[in-house]
CSV table of C-alpha atoms in Angstrom, one decimal:
chain,number,residue,atom,x,y,z
A,415,MET,CA,122.8,50.1,145.4
A,416,ALA,CA,119.8,48.7,147.3
A,417,ASN,CA,120.0,51.9,149.1
A,418,ILE,CA,118.5,53.0,146.0
A,419,ALA,CA,115.5,51.3,146.5
A,420,ALA,CA,114.9,52.0,150.2
A,421,LEU,CA,114.5,56.0,148.8
A,422,LYS,CA,110.8,55.3,147.7
A,423,VAL,CA,112.0,58.2,145.4
A,424,PRO,CA,112.3,58.8,141.6
A,425,TYR,CA,116.6,58.6,141.4
A,426,ILE,CA,118.2,59.9,138.4
A,427,TYR,CA,121.7,59.2,137.7
A,428,ILE,CA,124.4,59.9,135.2
A,429,ARG,CA,127.6,59.1,135.1
A,430,GLY,CA,130.5,60.6,136.8
A,431,ASN,CA,134.2,60.3,136.1
A,432,HIS,CA,135.0,57.7,138.9
A,433,ASP,CA,131.6,55.9,137.7
A,434,SER,CA,132.5,52.3,135.0
A,435,THR,CA,129.6,51.1,132.8
A,436,ALA,CA,129.1,48.3,135.2
A,437,THR,CA,128.1,50.9,137.7
A,438,ALA,CA,125.4,52.7,135.6
A,439,ALA,CA,124.3,49.1,134.8
A,440,ALA,CA,123.2,47.9,138.3
A,441,VAL,CA,122.3,51.5,139.0
A,442,ALA,CA,120.0,50.8,136.0
A,443,ARG,CA,118.7,47.7,137.8
A,444,GLN,CA,117.2,49.8,140.6
A,445,PRO,CA,113.1,50.3,140.7
A,446,ASN,CA,112.9,53.6,141.2
A,447,ALA,CA,116.1,54.9,139.0
A,448,ARG,CA,116.9,56.0,135.3
A,449,VAL,CA,120.1,56.5,134.4
A,450,ILE,CA,120.5,59.0,131.2
A,451,ASP,CA,123.2,59.8,128.9
A,452,ASN,CA,122.5,62.4,126.8
A,453,GLN,CA,118.8,61.9,127.1
A,454,VAL,CA,115.7,63.9,128.4
A,455,VAL,CA,113.5,62.8,130.7
A,456,THR,CA,110.6,63.8,132.5
A,457,VAL,CA,109.6,62.7,135.5
A,458,ASP,CA,107.1,63.9,137.8
A,459,GLY,CA,106.4,66.8,135.5
A,460,LEU,CA,109.8,68.1,135.3
A,461,THR,CA,112.0,67.7,132.7
A,462,PHE,CA,115.7,66.2,133.0
A,463,ALA,CA,118.6,66.5,130.0
A,464,GLY,CA,121.7,64.4,131.3
A,465,ILE,CA,125.1,63.6,129.8
A,466,GLY,CA,127.6,60.8,131.8
A,467,ASP,CA,131.7,62.1,131.7
A,468,PRO,CA,133.1,61.2,129.1
A,469,ARG,CA,136.0,60.3,131.2
A,470,PHE,CA,136.4,56.9,132.9
A,471,THR,CA,139.2,58.0,135.5
A,472,PRO,CA,138.9,55.2,138.5
A,473,ASP,CA,142.2,56.8,140.3
A,474,LYS,CA,143.5,60.0,140.7
A,475,SER,CA,145.2,60.9,138.0
A,476,VAL,CA,142.8,64.2,136.9
A,477,ASP,CA,143.2,67.1,139.4
A,478,PRO,CA,139.8,68.0,139.4
A,479,ARG,CA,141.2,71.3,139.7
A,480,LYS,CA,143.1,71.4,136.0
A,481,PRO,CA,141.6,72.6,133.0
A,482,PRO,CA,139.1,70.8,131.4
A,483,GLU,CA,139.9,68.2,128.0
A,484,GLU,CA,138.3,69.0,125.2
A,485,ALA,CA,136.3,65.8,125.9
A,486,VAL,CA,134.4,67.1,128.5
A,487,VAL,CA,133.4,70.7,126.7
A,488,ALA,CA,132.3,68.7,123.9
A,489,SER,CA,129.6,66.5,126.1
A,490,GLY,CA,128.0,69.8,126.8
A,491,GLN,CA,128.4,70.8,123.8
A,492,GLN,CA,126.9,67.3,122.7
A,493,LEU,CA,123.5,67.9,125.3
A,494,ALA,CA,122.9,71.0,124.3
A,495,GLY,CA,122.0,70.1,120.6
A,496,THR,CA,120.2,67.1,122.9
A,497,VAL,CA,118.6,70.0,124.1
A,498,VAL,CA,118.0,72.3,121.2
A,499,HIS,CA,116.4,69.4,119.1
A,500,TYR,CA,114.1,68.3,122.2
A,501,GLY,CA,112.6,71.7,122.2
A,502,VAL,CA,111.7,72.0,118.3
A,503,GLU,CA,110.5,68.3,118.7
A,504,HIS,CA,108.3,69.4,122.0
A,505,PRO,CA,107.0,73.3,121.8
A,506,GLY,CA,106.0,75.0,124.8
A,507,ARG,CA,107.9,71.6,127.3
A,508,PRO,CA,111.3,73.0,127.7
A,509,VAL,CA,114.2,71.3,130.1
A,510,ASP,CA,113.8,72.3,133.2
A,511,VAL,CA,117.4,71.0,134.6
A,512,ALA,CA,120.6,69.8,132.8
A,513,MET,CA,122.7,67.7,134.3
A,514,VAL,CA,126.3,67.1,134.1
A,515,HIS,CA,129.5,65.5,135.8
A,516,ASP,CA,132.0,68.5,135.4
A,517,PRO,CA,131.0,72.5,135.9
A,518,ALA,CA,133.3,73.1,132.6
A,519,SER,CA,130.5,71.3,131.0
A,520,ALA,CA,127.8,73.5,131.7
A,521,THR,CA,129.0,76.7,129.5
A,522,PRO,CA,127.4,74.9,126.1
A,523,LEU,CA,124.2,74.7,127.9
A,524,VAL,CA,123.6,78.4,129.0
A,525,GLY,CA,120.5,79.9,127.5
A,526,HIS,CA,119.0,76.0,127.2
A,527,CYS,CA,118.3,75.5,130.3
A,528,PRO,CA,117.1,77.5,133.3
A,529,LEU,CA,119.0,75.4,135.8
A,530,ILE,CA,122.8,73.2,135.3
A,531,VAL,CA,123.2,71.2,137.9
A,532,ALA,CA,127.1,69.8,138.4
A,533,GLY,CA,129.5,68.4,140.6
A,534,HIS,CA,133.2,66.5,140.3
A,535,VAL,CA,135.4,69.5,142.0
A,536,HIS,CA,133.6,68.3,145.8
A,537,GLN,CA,133.6,72.4,146.8
A,538,ARG,CA,129.5,73.6,146.8
A,539,GLN,CA,129.1,76.5,144.4
A,540,LEU,CA,126.6,78.5,142.9
A,541,ARG,CA,126.8,81.5,140.5
A,542,THR,CA,124.5,82.8,137.1
A,543,LEU,CA,126.5,82.1,133.9
A,544,ASP,CA,125.6,84.4,131.0
A,545,PRO,CA,125.6,83.1,127.5
A,546,VAL,CA,128.9,83.4,125.3
A,547,LYS,CA,127.1,84.7,122.6
A,548,ARG,CA,124.4,87.1,122.6
A,549,PRO,CA,122.8,87.1,119.3
A,550,ALA,CA,120.2,89.9,118.4
A,551,VAL,CA,117.7,87.7,120.5
A,552,GLU,CA,117.8,88.3,124.0
A,553,VAL,CA,119.2,84.7,125.5
A,554,PRO,CA,118.4,84.5,129.3
A,555,ASN,CA,120.9,83.9,131.9
A,556,SER,CA,121.0,80.2,133.2
A,557,LEU,CA,122.2,79.7,137.1
A,558,LEU,CA,124.7,76.8,137.6
A,559,MET,CA,124.7,74.5,140.7
A,560,VAL,CA,127.6,72.8,141.4
A,561,GLU,CA,127.2,70.6,144.8
A,562,GLY,CA,129.9,69.5,147.4
A,563,SER,CA,130.8,65.7,147.9
A,564,THR,CA,127.9,63.5,149.3
A,565,GLY,CA,131.2,61.2,149.5
A,566,GLY,CA,132.7,60.4,146.2
A,567,ALA,CA,135.4,61.9,147.3
A,568,GLY,CA,137.0,58.3,148.4
A,569,LEU,CA,140.4,59.1,150.1
A,570,ARG,CA,140.7,63.0,149.3
A,571,GLY,CA,137.8,63.2,152.1
A,572,LEU,CA,140.7,62.7,154.6
A,573,GLU,CA,143.9,64.4,152.6
A,574,SER,CA,143.1,67.8,154.4
A,575,THR,CA,143.9,69.5,158.3
A,576,GLU,CA,140.1,69.1,158.5
A,577,PRO,CA,137.7,66.2,157.2
A,578,LEU,CA,135.5,66.8,154.4
A,579,PRO,CA,132.2,67.1,155.2
A,580,LEU,CA,129.1,65.6,153.0
A,581,ALA,CA,127.5,68.3,151.3
A,582,LEU,CA,123.9,68.1,149.7
A,583,SER,CA,121.2,70.5,148.3
A,584,VAL,CA,117.3,70.0,148.2
A,585,LEU,CA,116.0,71.7,145.6
A,586,TYR,CA,112.5,73.5,145.5
A,587,PHE,CA,110.5,73.9,142.6
A,588,ASP,CA,107.8,76.8,142.2
A,589,ARG,CA,104.1,75.8,139.2
A,590,THR,CA,105.8,77.2,136.5
A,591,HIS,CA,108.9,74.5,137.6
A,592,THR,CA,111.0,77.4,138.5
A,593,ILE,CA,114.1,76.7,141.2
A,594,ALA,CA,112.6,78.9,144.6
A,595,ALA,CA,115.0,77.7,147.1
A,596,TYR,CA,116.7,75.3,148.1
A,597,ASP,CA,118.3,73.7,151.5
A,598,ASP,CA,121.8,73.8,151.9
A,599,ILE,CA,122.4,70.4,154.0
A,600,ARG,CA,126.1,69.6,155.4
A,601,VAL,CA,127.1,67.0,157.2
A,602,GLY,CA,130.5,66.8,159.7
A,603,GLY,CA,133.5,64.7,157.7
A,604,THR,CA,134.5,61.4,159.1
A,605,GLY,CA,134.6,61.5,162.7
A,606,GLN,CA,132.4,64.0,163.0
A,607,THR,CA,128.7,64.7,163.7
A,608,GLN,CA,127.4,68.0,163.6
A,609,VAL,CA,124.6,68.8,160.9
A,610,SER,CA,124.0,72.1,159.9
A,611,LEU,CA,120.7,72.7,157.0
A,612,GLU,CA,120.4,76.6,155.5
A,613,ARG,CA,117.5,77.7,153.3
A,614,HIS,CA,117.9,80.0,150.3
A,615,LEU,CA,115.4,81.7,148.2
A,616,VAL,CA,116.9,81.5,144.3
A,617,ASN,CA,113.2,83.8,143.9
A,618,PRO,CA,112.9,86.4,146.8
A,619,LYS,CA,109.1,86.8,145.7
A,620,VAL,CA,107.8,83.4,146.4
A,621,PRO,CA,107.2,82.9,149.5
A,622,VAL,CA,108.7,79.3,151.2
A,623,GLU,CA,109.0,77.6,155.1
A,624,PRO,CA,110.7,78.9,157.4
A,625,SER,CA,115.0,76.8,157.7
A,626,ALA,CA,115.8,74.8,160.8
A,627,SER,CA,118.1,76.2,162.7
A,628,PRO,CA,121.9,74.5,162.7
A,629,THR,CA,122.3,71.5,164.7
A,630,ARG,CA,125.9,70.5,166.7
């Protein structure tokens, strides 16, 4: 956990299905960390809403590819309610980023947050989500960014023919708190050394510096 403090930047954390309450408490003790669970916080000008995974499965009893449990979807509904309540109490200050662990929790948040980030499946995904039901007033879409594995896959990272690569994203926001671009960074799995970085523009009208070339 001490490595979190060594980052010297704000660290926002939500609990995953393999994270215990003891793990969350250890993260919360780090001076630069914020543990959020069905809460809204503003850090360095960006407003985040997040909720932890309602499950605790320290082993592999839950296959991330199986249909979501009702509790997972319900947690997204719970966070959506918190986001709506925050918007009523803070008009003109919407939530910029919603954080959920399982992508299945994202659906209730569509239209309430422009950007939703998730993990759980250990596979990089990026897609636009339409609101389930569009009322008479137009509801905006939401961008869902599912991160790959940053090291939390455990033995799963060694079970396939090729080692599971480590992956993370660096997000860039413009002055209106809208995501403008992101860097997709991948590091080879166990026993490998290749590193690649690709920059993607979310809004092509926003100028962004060119990306670095992949290295091996």
